[in-house]
Structure formats: C-alpha cells, structure tokens
XYZ file of C-alpha atoms in Angstrom:
699
model
C 12.316 20.018 3.230
C 8.588 20.414 4.061
C 7.900 20.994 7.765
C 6.436 17.953 9.400
C 4.201 19.634 11.882
C 2.470 22.991 12.007
C 0.182 24.721 14.446
C -2.761 23.724 12.291
C -1.927 20.071 13.024
C -1.953 20.474 16.883
C -5.063 20.041 19.128
C -4.658 20.884 22.818
C -6.793 19.720 25.678
C -9.748 18.708 23.567
C -12.371 16.052 23.987
C -12.019 13.950 20.859
C -14.324 11.113 21.977
C -13.648 8.040 24.039
C -12.245 5.628 21.492
C -9.045 5.481 19.432
C -11.153 5.357 16.283
C -12.648 8.883 16.872
C -9.240 10.371 17.750
C -7.564 8.864 14.627
C -10.434 10.040 12.355
C -10.235 13.574 13.766
C -6.437 13.779 13.335
C -6.803 12.279 9.853
C -9.184 15.123 9.019
C -6.708 17.708 10.263
C -4.066 16.273 7.937
C -6.446 16.360 5.020
C -7.679 19.861 5.925
C -4.065 21.163 5.618
C -3.779 19.706 2.116
C -1.392 16.970 3.193
C -3.711 14.176 2.317
C -6.043 13.727 -0.597
C -8.888 12.255 1.424
C -9.920 11.645 5.059
C -11.492 8.221 4.586
C -8.596 6.585 2.827
C -6.107 7.918 5.449
C -8.343 6.901 8.325
C -8.891 3.409 6.965
C -5.177 2.761 6.592
C -4.427 4.181 10.061
C -7.184 2.357 11.806
C -6.296 -0.916 10.041
C -2.755 -0.554 11.385
C -4.202 0.210 14.881
C -6.283 -3.002 14.759
C -3.217 -5.055 14.052
C -1.329 -3.896 17.102
C -2.437 -1.237 19.638
C -0.202 1.822 19.484
C -0.393 2.915 23.162
C 2.941 2.789 24.925
C 3.848 3.365 28.597
C 3.691 6.847 29.842
C 0.284 7.954 28.629
C 1.342 8.095 25.022
C -0.084 6.800 21.760
C 1.491 6.852 18.263
C -1.095 5.828 15.717
C 0.692 5.707 12.364
C 0.490 4.409 8.828
C 1.776 4.621 5.322
C -1.070 5.511 2.997
C -1.591 6.410 -0.651
C -3.869 9.181 0.495
C -0.923 11.023 2.205
C 0.787 13.510 -0.163
C 3.248 15.032 2.382
C 4.841 13.308 5.333
C 3.082 14.727 8.346
C 2.759 14.739 12.141
C -0.500 15.618 13.833
C -0.619 15.904 17.597
C -3.470 15.912 20.179
C -3.235 16.453 23.893
C -6.468 14.762 25.072
C -8.943 15.653 27.804
C -10.241 13.135 28.729
C -7.687 10.500 28.026
C -8.395 7.597 25.586
C -7.278 4.004 25.924
C -4.995 3.061 23.089
C -4.035 -0.272 24.681
C -1.044 0.525 26.750
C -0.595 -1.534 29.891
C -0.323 1.345 32.171
C -3.548 3.006 31.165
C -5.116 5.531 28.665
C -3.184 8.129 26.695
C -3.292 11.905 26.830
C -0.528 12.514 24.288
C -1.298 11.269 20.772
C 0.986 11.714 17.870
C -0.396 10.651 14.517
C 2.263 9.883 11.983
C 1.144 9.870 8.372
C 3.649 8.824 5.740
C 3.155 8.520 1.946
C 3.642 5.151 0.392
C 6.698 6.515 -1.347
C 8.089 8.687 1.482
C 11.730 9.676 0.932
C 14.415 8.498 3.271
C 15.021 11.806 5.013
C 11.410 12.235 6.027
C 11.258 8.607 7.212
C 14.385 9.197 9.401
C 12.734 12.268 10.972
C 9.496 10.420 11.610
C 11.388 7.568 13.195
C 13.461 10.035 15.279
C 10.320 11.698 16.609
C 8.986 8.287 17.678
C 12.227 7.686 19.588
C 11.998 11.003 21.325
C 8.608 10.042 22.713
C 10.104 7.559 25.107
C 12.142 10.341 26.843
C 10.386 11.574 29.885
C 11.732 15.123 29.685
C 10.388 15.528 26.188
C 6.899 14.260 27.015
C 6.765 16.368 30.178
C 7.494 19.430 28.155
C 4.743 18.486 25.763
C 2.277 18.249 28.686
C 3.354 21.613 30.033
C 3.320 23.424 26.708
C 0.709 26.316 26.740
C 0.229 26.783 22.988
C 0.238 25.012 19.666
C 3.336 27.076 18.659
C 5.174 25.778 21.680
C 4.394 22.184 20.763
C 5.616 22.758 17.236
C 8.845 24.316 18.623
C 9.361 21.360 20.901
C 8.939 18.780 18.178
C 11.124 20.781 15.724
C 13.714 20.928 18.409
C 13.613 17.183 18.954
C 13.977 16.580 15.221
C 16.724 19.068 14.754
C 18.954 17.653 17.469
C 21.974 15.677 16.310
C 21.209 11.983 16.359
C 23.778 11.362 19.119
C 21.753 13.532 21.408
C 19.103 10.876 21.426
C 21.449 7.966 22.105
C 20.443 5.726 24.935
C 23.933 6.208 26.569
C 26.440 9.002 26.726
C 29.510 8.711 24.561
C 31.850 8.029 27.495
C 29.735 5.233 28.947
C 30.245 1.553 28.295
C 29.666 0.792 24.588
C 26.010 0.050 25.189
C 23.924 2.237 22.843
C 26.894 3.977 21.399
C 25.656 3.265 17.892
C 22.222 4.805 18.324
C 23.327 7.969 16.777
C 24.512 6.202 13.759
C 21.232 4.434 13.564
C 19.386 7.747 13.626
C 21.623 9.127 10.828
C 21.105 6.005 8.726
C 17.395 5.676 9.607
C 17.891 2.013 10.430
C 21.159 0.503 11.465
C 22.886 -1.404 14.216
C 21.956 0.235 17.439
C 24.476 -0.366 20.222
C 28.159 -0.803 20.690
C 30.611 -0.327 17.875
C 31.526 -3.639 16.086
C 35.033 -3.420 17.385
C 33.860 -3.146 21.029
C 32.265 -6.621 20.828
C 35.127 -8.588 19.364
C 37.170 -9.042 22.496
C 36.973 -11.872 24.828
C 33.553 -12.449 26.487
C 34.870 -14.481 29.318
C 35.356 -11.641 31.816
C 33.340 -8.846 30.220
C 29.620 -8.246 30.434
C 27.095 -10.413 28.586
C 26.619 -9.438 24.948
C 23.215 -9.441 23.382
C 21.993 -8.656 19.901
C 18.406 -7.768 18.863
C 16.330 -7.150 15.787
C 13.292 -4.927 15.943
C 10.701 -4.639 13.202
C 7.046 -3.734 12.802
C 4.739 -3.847 9.765
C 4.957 -0.112 9.148
C 8.548 0.320 10.156
C 8.229 3.849 11.246
C 7.600 4.116 14.964
C 7.570 0.881 17.021
C 10.721 -0.485 15.262
C 12.859 2.358 16.584
C 11.184 2.884 19.928
C 11.662 -0.774 20.745
C 15.258 -0.578 19.860
C 15.955 2.361 22.070
C 13.982 0.875 24.962
C 15.896 -2.346 24.786
C 19.251 -0.507 24.613
C 18.315 1.613 27.714
C 17.234 -1.502 29.657
C 20.396 -3.311 28.755
C 22.457 -0.371 29.895
C 20.781 -0.325 33.326
C 22.086 -3.850 34.004
C 25.497 -3.319 32.424
C 24.837 -5.440 29.380
C 26.228 -4.827 25.882
C 23.288 -4.796 23.549
C 23.293 -3.920 19.793
C 20.097 -3.688 17.756
C 19.409 -4.057 14.086
C 16.321 -1.941 13.136
C 14.657 -3.327 10.104
C 12.546 -0.340 9.352
C 11.124 1.562 6.435
C 14.047 3.882 6.112
C 16.388 0.930 5.301
C 18.407 -1.406 7.391
C 22.063 -1.838 8.036
C 22.910 -5.393 9.120
C 24.754 -6.145 12.313
C 28.366 -7.009 11.842
C 28.791 -10.820 11.610
C 31.538 -10.612 14.254
C 29.076 -8.952 16.629
C 26.535 -11.704 16.091
C 29.142 -14.339 16.551
C 30.208 -12.825 19.873
C 26.668 -12.477 21.197
C 25.408 -14.694 24.016
C 21.755 -14.487 22.989
C 19.400 -12.745 20.555
C 16.162 -10.817 21.045
C 13.671 -10.645 18.210
C 11.080 -7.954 18.958
C 9.186 -8.195 15.654
C 5.758 -8.332 14.099
C 7.022 -9.497 10.742
C 9.589 -12.010 9.532
C 13.219 -11.274 10.438
C 15.261 -10.651 7.288
C 18.396 -12.747 7.256
C 17.367 -14.864 10.214
C 19.833 -17.540 9.334
C 22.695 -15.221 10.463
C 21.617 -15.837 14.061
C 21.334 -19.675 13.806
C 22.229 -21.522 16.918
C 21.858 -18.512 19.329
C 19.500 -18.661 22.294
C 16.509 -16.513 21.356
C 13.713 -14.570 22.864
C 10.892 -13.882 20.403
C 8.086 -11.426 21.053
C 5.957 -8.799 19.375
C 7.690 -5.512 18.806
C 5.374 -3.689 21.299
C 6.770 -5.855 24.058
C 10.102 -4.356 23.388
C 8.600 -1.045 24.306
C 6.393 -2.090 27.160
C 8.738 -4.590 28.932
C 12.247 -4.170 27.624
C 13.764 -4.971 31.037
C 11.952 -8.379 31.156
C 13.087 -9.201 27.683
C 16.695 -8.384 28.482
C 16.533 -10.531 31.656
C 14.911 -13.422 29.726
C 17.676 -13.222 27.067
C 20.379 -13.296 29.797
C 18.681 -16.319 31.391
C 18.418 -18.009 27.997
C 22.180 -17.384 27.450
C 23.006 -19.491 30.557
C 20.394 -22.210 29.801
C 21.701 -25.087 27.587
C 18.108 -26.092 26.912
C 16.926 -22.661 25.827
C 15.109 -22.181 22.566
C 17.581 -21.334 19.819
C 17.394 -19.777 16.357
C 17.095 -22.811 14.045
C 19.479 -23.917 11.401
C 17.903 -24.802 8.094
C 16.688 -28.410 7.918
C 16.064 -30.505 10.959
C 16.547 -27.762 13.467
C 13.989 -25.714 11.658
C 11.363 -28.025 12.871
C 12.287 -27.271 16.499
C 11.274 -23.639 15.966
C 7.838 -24.638 14.965
C 7.513 -27.068 17.820
C 8.435 -24.250 20.279
C 6.093 -21.827 18.645
C 3.173 -24.203 18.737
C 3.768 -25.314 22.277
C 0.565 -24.951 24.164
C -1.666 -25.108 21.054
C -4.110 -28.010 21.074
C -4.528 -30.166 18.051
C -7.694 -28.292 16.902
C -5.925 -24.989 16.838
C -2.992 -26.443 14.876
C -5.344 -28.111 12.380
C -7.326 -24.904 11.889
C -4.132 -22.903 11.389
C -2.890 -25.347 8.808
C -6.170 -25.454 6.866
C -6.569 -21.631 6.796
C -2.992 -21.262 5.598
C -3.731 -23.627 2.695
C -6.929 -21.902 1.794
C -5.276 -18.444 1.944
C -2.633 -19.483 -0.461
C -5.044 -21.341 -2.690
C -7.464 -18.464 -3.127
C -5.378 -16.421 -5.592
C -5.373 -19.493 -8.021
C -9.093 -19.777 -7.627
C -9.796 -16.013 -7.804
C -7.734 -15.442 -10.987
C -8.812 -18.743 -12.547
C -12.498 -18.315 -11.719
C -12.678 -14.857 -13.182
C -10.799 -15.850 -16.322
C -13.168 -18.733 -16.881
C -16.060 -16.383 -16.396
C -14.687 -13.995 -18.976
C -14.094 -16.928 -21.246
C -17.776 -17.941 -20.935
C -18.834 -14.370 -21.521
C -16.859 -14.028 -24.786
C -16.938 -17.601 -26.045
C -20.294 -18.811 -24.795
C -20.985 -21.571 -22.284
C -20.153 -24.234 -24.834
C -16.576 -22.962 -25.116
C -15.511 -25.806 -22.969
C -16.047 -28.258 -25.828
C -14.007 -26.094 -28.286
C -11.343 -24.498 -26.152
C -8.514 -27.082 -26.495
C -8.893 -27.252 -30.300
C -9.112 -23.519 -30.678
C -6.064 -22.596 -28.660
C -3.895 -25.237 -30.369
C -5.019 -24.825 -33.969
C -5.918 -21.170 -34.169
C -4.423 -17.707 -33.505
C -5.257 -14.076 -33.884
C -4.276 -14.352 -37.533
C -6.143 -17.605 -38.004
C -9.440 -17.193 -36.217
C -11.633 -20.356 -35.766
C -14.406 -21.168 -38.130
C -16.033 -23.669 -35.674
C -17.117 -22.239 -32.394
C -20.161 -21.954 -30.144
C -23.175 -20.079 -31.709
C -23.429 -17.704 -28.751
C -19.774 -16.610 -28.905
C -18.910 -13.015 -29.821
C -17.937 -13.981 -33.322
C -14.648 -15.701 -34.366
C -12.556 -13.239 -32.417
C -14.676 -13.583 -29.264
C -14.497 -17.366 -29.628
C -10.675 -17.348 -29.867
C -10.163 -14.885 -27.019
C -12.837 -16.749 -24.975
C -11.036 -19.989 -25.531
C -7.665 -18.502 -24.522
C -9.221 -16.956 -21.328
C -11.033 -20.117 -20.404
C -7.977 -22.226 -20.917
C -5.736 -19.985 -18.758
C -8.449 -20.001 -16.066
C -8.862 -23.762 -16.226
C -5.122 -24.329 -15.864
C -5.014 -21.910 -12.956
C -7.820 -23.850 -11.224
C -5.785 -26.992 -11.862
C -3.414 -25.806 -9.153
C -6.313 -25.577 -6.678
C -5.808 -28.877 -5.051
C -1.962 -29.046 -5.248
C -1.726 -25.516 -3.868
C -4.134 -26.286 -1.064
C -2.204 -29.391 -0.052
C 1.147 -27.812 -0.564
C 0.540 -24.869 1.687
C -1.195 -27.021 4.317
C 1.954 -28.957 4.532
C 3.948 -25.741 4.545
C 2.045 -24.578 7.579
C 2.993 -27.685 9.406
C 6.592 -28.319 8.301
C 7.623 -24.990 6.756
C 9.547 -24.924 3.495
C 10.515 -28.651 3.498
C 6.795 -29.493 3.461
C 5.887 -27.563 0.321
C 7.182 -30.096 -2.288
C 5.644 -33.177 -0.584
C 2.400 -31.330 -0.129
C 2.245 -30.284 -3.759
C 2.959 -33.820 -4.875
C 0.322 -35.288 -2.598
C -2.124 -32.726 -3.897
C -1.387 -33.533 -7.456
C -1.908 -37.252 -6.671
C -5.292 -36.364 -5.074
C -6.284 -34.412 -8.265
C -5.097 -37.267 -10.498
C -7.251 -39.809 -8.592
C -10.329 -37.513 -8.530
C -10.177 -37.107 -4.761
C -10.901 -33.374 -5.073
C -10.319 -30.876 -2.313
C -10.995 -33.443 0.434
C -8.058 -35.385 -1.008
C -5.989 -32.276 -1.073
C -6.687 -31.637 2.589
C -5.793 -35.217 3.580
C -2.736 -35.264 1.346
C -1.521 -31.878 2.643
C -1.903 -32.969 6.273
C -0.164 -36.277 5.608
C 2.726 -34.677 3.771
C 3.096 -31.931 6.376
C 3.183 -34.197 9.408
C 5.484 -36.719 7.723
C 7.865 -33.913 6.711
C 7.674 -32.593 10.223
C 8.587 -35.958 11.694
C 11.363 -36.589 9.254
C 12.649 -33.142 9.902
C 13.042 -33.925 13.619
C 15.427 -36.762 13.043
C 18.863 -36.162 14.452
C 21.353 -36.520 11.680
C 25.056 -35.902 11.228
C 26.092 -32.247 10.698
C 27.324 -32.925 7.154
C 23.859 -34.334 6.273
C 21.849 -31.395 7.591
C 22.285 -29.411 4.416
C 20.641 -32.206 2.418
C 17.671 -32.520 4.741
C 15.385 -29.730 3.498
C 16.186 -30.035 -0.185
C 16.547 -33.812 -0.784
C 15.861 -36.094 2.171
C 12.664 -34.514 3.592
C 11.019 -33.920 0.225
C 11.949 -37.484 -0.871
C 10.724 -39.373 2.100
C 7.598 -37.261 2.791
C 6.553 -37.437 -0.949
C 7.065 -41.120 -1.021
C 5.172 -41.931 2.154
C 2.352 -39.424 1.808
C 1.669 -39.899 -1.927
C 2.209 -43.580 -1.563
C -0.492 -43.796 1.175
C -2.809 -41.699 -1.140
C -2.341 -44.128 -3.980
C -2.420 -47.405 -2.064
C -4.805 -46.871 0.826
C -6.562 -43.505 1.179
C -7.305 -42.322 -2.334
C -10.046 -44.822 -3.137
C -12.252 -44.128 -0.041
C -11.693 -40.367 -0.448
C -12.741 -40.490 -4.122
C -15.898 -42.348 -3.057
C -16.706 -39.718 -0.417
C -15.966 -36.969 -2.945
C -18.261 -38.476 -5.557
C -20.968 -38.963 -2.985
C -20.731 -35.372 -1.826
C -20.763 -34.036 -5.349
C -23.779 -36.202 -6.189
C -25.580 -34.984 -3.076
C -24.883 -31.328 -3.768
C -25.784 -31.763 -7.427
C -29.099 -33.295 -6.388
C -30.084 -30.638 -3.830
C -33.299 -29.090 -4.930
C -36.161 -27.362 -3.075
C -35.985 -27.655 0.620
C -32.540 -29.266 0.686
C -30.874 -26.471 -1.187
C -32.722 -23.845 0.867
C -31.585 -25.420 4.124
C -27.990 -25.440 2.929
C -28.299 -21.739 1.988
C -29.666 -21.025 5.465
C -26.771 -22.867 7.126
C -24.142 -21.046 4.968
C -25.789 -17.655 5.606
C -25.740 -18.200 9.389
C -22.107 -19.231 9.253
C -21.056 -16.231 7.141
C -22.608 -13.794 9.562
C -21.734 -15.447 12.849
C -18.293 -13.940 13.324
C -17.780 -11.626 10.286
C -14.487 -12.828 8.936
C -13.653 -15.094 11.918
C -13.096 -18.884 11.897
C -16.727 -19.877 11.291
C -17.022 -17.471 8.515
C -13.770 -18.732 6.978
C -14.990 -22.359 7.232
C -18.048 -21.520 5.155
C -16.017 -19.486 2.731
C -13.289 -22.069 2.409
C -15.903 -24.823 1.774
C -17.361 -22.774 -1.105
C -14.011 -21.778 -2.667
C -12.597 -25.311 -2.455
C -15.574 -26.709 -4.286
C -15.284 -24.329 -7.276
C -12.851 -26.564 -9.015
C -15.551 -29.342 -9.309
C -18.102 -27.107 -10.967
C -19.171 -27.667 -14.550
C -22.081 -26.758 -16.748
C -23.717 -30.022 -15.791
C -22.837 -29.620 -11.994
C -23.515 -26.005 -11.052
C -24.024 -26.708 -7.344
C -20.530 -25.416 -6.333
C -21.239 -22.170 -8.176
C -24.621 -21.825 -6.347
C -22.895 -22.450 -2.980
C -20.325 -19.761 -3.868
C -23.121 -17.296 -4.770
C -24.997 -18.012 -1.493
C -21.819 -17.527 0.578
C -20.886 -14.303 -1.174
C -24.300 -12.751 -1.008
C -24.729 -13.638 2.663
C -21.349 -12.180 3.484
C -22.305 -8.882 1.905
C -25.393 -8.469 4.127
C -23.933 -7.390 7.525
C -21.917 -4.363 6.347
C -24.579 -3.186 3.877
C -27.249 -3.546 6.559
C -25.246 -1.569 9.144
C -24.673 1.122 6.501
C -28.392 1.326 5.729
C -29.441 1.365 9.422
C -26.767 3.957 10.568
C -26.800 6.370 7.662
C -30.410 6.238 6.301
C -33.001 4.545 8.536
C -32.172 5.836 12.052
C -28.958 7.666 12.657
C -29.929 8.542 16.227
C -29.559 5.016 17.373
C -25.842 5.004 16.372
C -22.886 6.984 17.726
C -21.100 9.491 15.564
C -18.255 7.003 15.039
C -20.725 4.325 13.895
C -22.334 6.735 11.480
C -18.943 7.439 9.929
C -18.213 3.714 9.825
C -21.565 3.271 8.077
C -20.525 5.451 5.202
C -17.473 3.295 4.568
C -19.517 0.093 4.985
C -21.466 0.807 1.852
C -18.384 0.167 -0.304
C -17.034 -2.569 1.946
C -20.307 -4.504 1.779
C -20.630 -4.091 -1.981
C -17.227 -5.489 -2.364
C -17.950 -8.604 -0.125
C -15.842 -7.487 2.816
C -17.885 -8.738 5.819
C -15.364 -7.172 8.183
C -16.991 -3.754 7.424
C -19.511 -4.658 10.086
C -17.051 -5.471 12.810
C -17.003 -1.943 14.401
C -20.818 -2.297 14.906
C -20.547 -5.849 16.212
C -17.772 -4.898 18.576
C -19.821 -2.061 20.067
C -23.074 -3.981 20.378
C -22.580 -7.698 19.673
C -25.815 -8.931 21.277
C -27.872 -6.992 18.742
C -25.794 -6.767 15.679
C -24.734 -10.454 15.390
C -28.184 -12.043 15.694
C -29.656 -9.482 13.360
C -26.858 -10.141 10.850
C -27.378 -13.898 11.076
C -31.124 -13.528 10.481
C -30.516 -11.508 7.317
C -27.770 -13.768 6.166
C -29.912 -16.830 6.490
C -32.645 -15.206 4.480
C -30.218 -14.181 1.731
C -28.615 -17.590 1.570
C -31.997 -19.310 1.346
C -33.279 -17.026 -1.493
C -30.002 -17.344 -3.402
C -30.026 -21.123 -3.369
C -33.715 -21.321 -4.024
C -33.348 -19.163 -7.081
C -30.322 -21.105 -8.382
C -28.012 -18.114 -8.381
C -24.439 -19.055 -9.285
C -21.080 -17.350 -9.040
C -17.978 -18.391 -10.886
C -15.956 -15.789 -8.956
C -14.943 -16.367 -5.348
C -14.832 -12.681 -4.434
C -15.690 -9.191 -5.609
C -19.354 -8.741 -4.663
C -21.436 -6.857 -7.198
C -18.218 -5.873 -9.080
C -18.041 -9.341 -10.656
C -21.522 -9.174 -11.987
C -20.409 -10.767 -15.281
C -19.418 -13.925 -13.406
C -22.762 -14.336 -11.663
C -25.693 -16.280 -13.136
C -29.118 -14.792 -12.454
C -27.619 -11.573 -11.338
C -31.044 -9.999 -10.785
C -31.927 -12.562 -8.051
C -28.468 -12.257 -6.598
C -29.172 -8.562 -6.036
C -32.715 -9.267 -4.800
C -31.444 -11.825 -2.290
C -28.946 -9.299 -0.923
C -31.510 -6.457 -0.764
C -33.995 -8.576 1.198
C -31.350 -9.798 3.596
C -30.039 -6.259 4.118
C -33.563 -4.842 4.860
C -34.190 -7.759 7.257
C -31.031 -7.147 9.190
C -31.306 -3.358 9.210
C -34.905 -3.415 10.551
C -33.935 -6.175 13.059
C -31.005 -4.234 14.565
C -33.094 -1.111 14.792
C -35.868 -2.993 16.451
C -33.379 -4.551 18.909
C -31.790 -1.282 19.732
C -35.265 0.225 20.396
C -37.001 -2.486 22.293
C -34.569 -5.030 23.522
C -32.985 -4.645 26.932
C -32.092 -0.959 26.910
C -28.483 -0.101 26.388
C -27.211 3.433 26.436
C -25.656 4.378 23.179
C -22.177 5.613 23.624
C -22.285 9.319 22.785
C -19.222 11.030 21.346
C -18.762 14.669 21.341
C -19.341 15.715 17.728
C -15.941 16.327 16.052
C -15.990 18.608 13.065
C -14.408 16.874 10.073
C -13.047 19.290 7.597
C -11.539 18.414 4.321
C-alpha cells in the first residue's frame, strides 16, 4: 500500500499566512508537487468548500482540513506545524498542528480506514504532544506511521478489562465504520441496576475525520461518568449498524451528525440529543450529560415514528424560528427542487428552437406524434435545420416543455415538503397541479404549496390510535390535505390569484424604456447585495419561477432571467479583473489566488466566487459590486436581452437572445465594479491590506 505521508509532505514551524485558506492552499500545493494530485486549484477548491461548511479546528490547537476530490490520485496526508498559529474555528483558540487529509473520490476501503484512524489519533494528548516535540520531518513521519500501524485496539477509548464502554472501538477501526462501544451482549442485561445505556450515531459530509473523532470523544466522555455508550459511525469506509437489541436497551440516543441519519426509524421513540458532528468533538461531555437528562425526562424530544409523530420532530427543530424564517426556508426549498426541472427544460427548449426554429412551437405536437426518424416531416418552420433538424427540434422542444410543466407542481410540492416533510409532498404536488390548471402560475404554486404544507402539518399533529398511525402518512394526511388545499384553490383562492398573475404578466410584458431599465437596476442590485445569500436568491427565484410563463409573444420573463444572470456574473469577474490584472498590489496574495479562480466562477454564473473578497473587505466590495450589477441589469433590460436558460453563464450562449449585448452588458458592469473597488481601496477610509507571507506554490 502507498505510504500516506512522506517527509516531502511535512512543513515544520513555518509561517503559512494568517488564514485557513492560505494554509490549505499551501498544503494542497505540496500534495500536487509530490504527484499525488493532478492540480492544485481543484484540490484546494474542494478542501476549502468543505472548510466553509464546517470549521475543522478541534480542541487542543489542532485542525484537520480534509476532502474527497477528483484531483487527488493517491490518498495522502500533509502536515504543517504552524508558527504563528492560525484560527480554524476551534472554541479554544487557533491551531498550530494542521493535518490535511486528501482522499480520492474512489479511495479504497483500506486507505479510508487509515485516514480515519489518523483522525482518531489526533484526539490523544500524548500523540499530539509528540508531534509538537518532534525535531524533524522524518520524526513526524515516523510518529504518524506508528499511529497508523498500531493495532486498532490500541486506540480504543477504554482498556479491555474496563467496563464495556468503548470495547468495540477496535472493531470499528478494523471495519472502518462500525458500532463503537460495548459488545452487543453486554447491553442485553437488565438496565434497572446497571449504568445508563446510550447509543449514538456520528456522521459528517466527508465521512473521513469528524465522524470517527466525534465517536471516540463521546465514548471517552461516557466512560468518565460510568455510562455504557455505543456508537455507529456512518462514514466513508462503510457502516455497520448497531445491534437492534443494543438500540432497544438504550435509554437515549445522540445524533452528532451533519447529514441525515441512515436508518433513523430504528431509534423511533428514544429520547434524542441532536447536534452537529463537531459538537461531538468539542463538547462530548455536555452531550452525554444532556442525553442522560433526556433519558429521565418524560417530556424530552424523541426520535419520531413515521406519521403523526414525525411532525413533532419538525416542530422541535423549528422552535425559536419566527414565521419569516420558516417561510423563507420553505420557499427556498421549493425553488431548489424546482430548478432542475427548469434548468433541463429550459435548455432543451432552447436547443429545440435552435434546431427547429422559433416557430417550432406551432409544429411540435404534430411532428412528434406523426413523424419519426424514418418518416421525417414535410411541413416545418422555414428556419429549421431541414427535415431532420425540424424533427429533432420538435422532440427536444416537447421534452423541455413537458419538463417545464412540472415547474409549478414541483415548486408547490417541495414547499409543502419543507413544512410537513414527506406527507406534504403529494398534497403539494396536487395543489400545484391545480394552480397550473387554473392558470395561477408560480404565485398559485407558492400559495398552494404553503396551504398544502401547513394543512398536512396540522393533520399530522392529530393524536390517533396506534393502529392508525401507519395509515397517516400514506393515506390520511395526503387525502385530507389534498382535499382541503386544492379545494380552497378551486373554490376561493384560484380566481384572485389568476387575476393577479395575469396582471403581473401584462405589466411585465408591457415594460419598455424607463420601466424595464428600472426593473433591471433593481434586479442587479439584489443579485449583488449578498452574493448568493437570501436577497440574491429572491431575485433569482423570481426570475426562474417566471420562465414557465415565457412565450415568443411574451419574452419579458426571458429578459428578466438574462438580467439576473448577467448581473450575478459581475462581482466575481470584476474581482478577478481587479486582483489579477488592474492592480494586484491592492489585494493580498490569497485574494490574488482567489481572483484566478473567480474568472471561471464568474463566467459560469457563480456569484459566490466573489465571497472571499467581500468577506475580507465588505464595505468596499459590496457597494462596488452593486453599482456594476445595477449597470449590467439596466443595459441588459434596455437591450432586450433574453435567456431561456436559468443558469450556465456564457456557456449557454445558444440559449441567449442578443448574445452580443449580453456580453457587452457584463463587460461594462465588470469594468465599473473593478474600477470602483480599486478607487475605494485607494481613496476611501484607509484600511491596511492584510499581508500574507508569500507561499511558494509548486506543482
């Protein structure tokens, strides 16, 4: 097996900058320089994206940035002992020991077990002390190899002759992910006089480090208070489910997870403590104490059964959220699930227009029914690519149109899902279909989805006999929620919503001159205000939801989509231009590196590419971005640019009407923003640019 760490992958007592970003980039460059990754940028992007989801600092001055990346060719550990320390988000302060774990997308099980084992070793004080005292790179490699070579039992949280707490950790290390804790047989006796029994599940998105470190930390904390705890680690190297008898005997369950628990129904009815996986590392003792308290509390939150009790989980999770937060969460969930229908459908329609001409809408139904590849049409639009182009264009257009037909039902269905979970999906889809049938458009879909979701939520809270619970989510909730929500749409709400929708469409279709430009300015400002945040998403959702109403005679929704997409491309492209071309000296080394990646991110319509710049200097970057975005939105709307695709930037050029002006509007906005941010950095209230010691990046 390939050695995971070599002396070339170790950096001792070096200044690698003052931010996690620079440290991760430097370690990624070392991995690439040793031939273990195909590129620096791809590996860095994957690792830093993981870092932004959850900080990887853990107590004890340690950080474990990690990722699975297609850029990695060989499972690798890179290590840095930092001077000065860098804050990776741990509660007890910055880290001086950083282990960068880089795993290929298709890493084999044996390597994943070793990587997970290394992560577990990092919570051992004697191991980290030895790392801090090591005098050479070779000594570091020897220490790490020694930790990896030990038998798994050597890393158990408890000795073999102790109480059964942690006795299964060795097995978990051998299996890569298994039940960590007492043997199954040890937990099947009477609980009346013995210690409390707890079970836990740990899981993180990557499933390499935090999953196993949280497991060991919880086991160790439980041992200190004499509690029998077993953990199921749902990691990348596989998962062995806890014995059902162990779960049945448990007094409470701990979920230290950042992803959904697989097989959650196994724990139904158990008192539960639910927290992010990192809390299992940072505060394992508190989680154990909370679980013990929950075990003795008849009113404690419990893992829900399917059906009515499932609603209680949502109620507990949403406790403390005000109505605005809940509404925003539901709407954004609906939009996120709707977008794939719109993205695929919009691009297919655009391809259909490209091959079959814009009049293909009049011929598509007849062509797809009456013709085939072996019987090409004789009647088709004049601007089609011949008979074959007309046939293929009709097929593509029809598939896209049918896909867009799911826009409103999917929006409504998943809004309801966000409110009532799975029992809300069917009523939401039905209410959305009713809204589409009545012509209420996406406004009707939103109203129908909210109605269906809240009605399903209320019905799900009804206390019913145990024998009836199994019917609740599959029969009773869908039946009653569909009847009430869709009935209200037909009888009371549909008509007024249709009138509002028609009025809105007429207003948008009639926008010309100053009105269209003003709308473009507003959309541009919103897209650049928070770079992928709630305001940005509102503008984007508005544009995407309107695409279904666009036609050749009503191109306003396409124009709104083009203005939104063009404006959203401005901030990252402008930051790239300013930091890599116009004036590099005003930007730190890390920002210059980010600027290189921002070129592609901006061209792809990923506004988040400007976030590192905005985070470092929000008072200059955000106003400058909003100025350029407003200019771009105004030019795009004034020129009548249209986009049938909801995403893709310049790479969906074939779906953009008046592509030349689309590009011109972006260029003008980018230049305005770039010059504005440079001017603000030079002449606004002076701010010292964070300087980072140059780090040689070798590939």
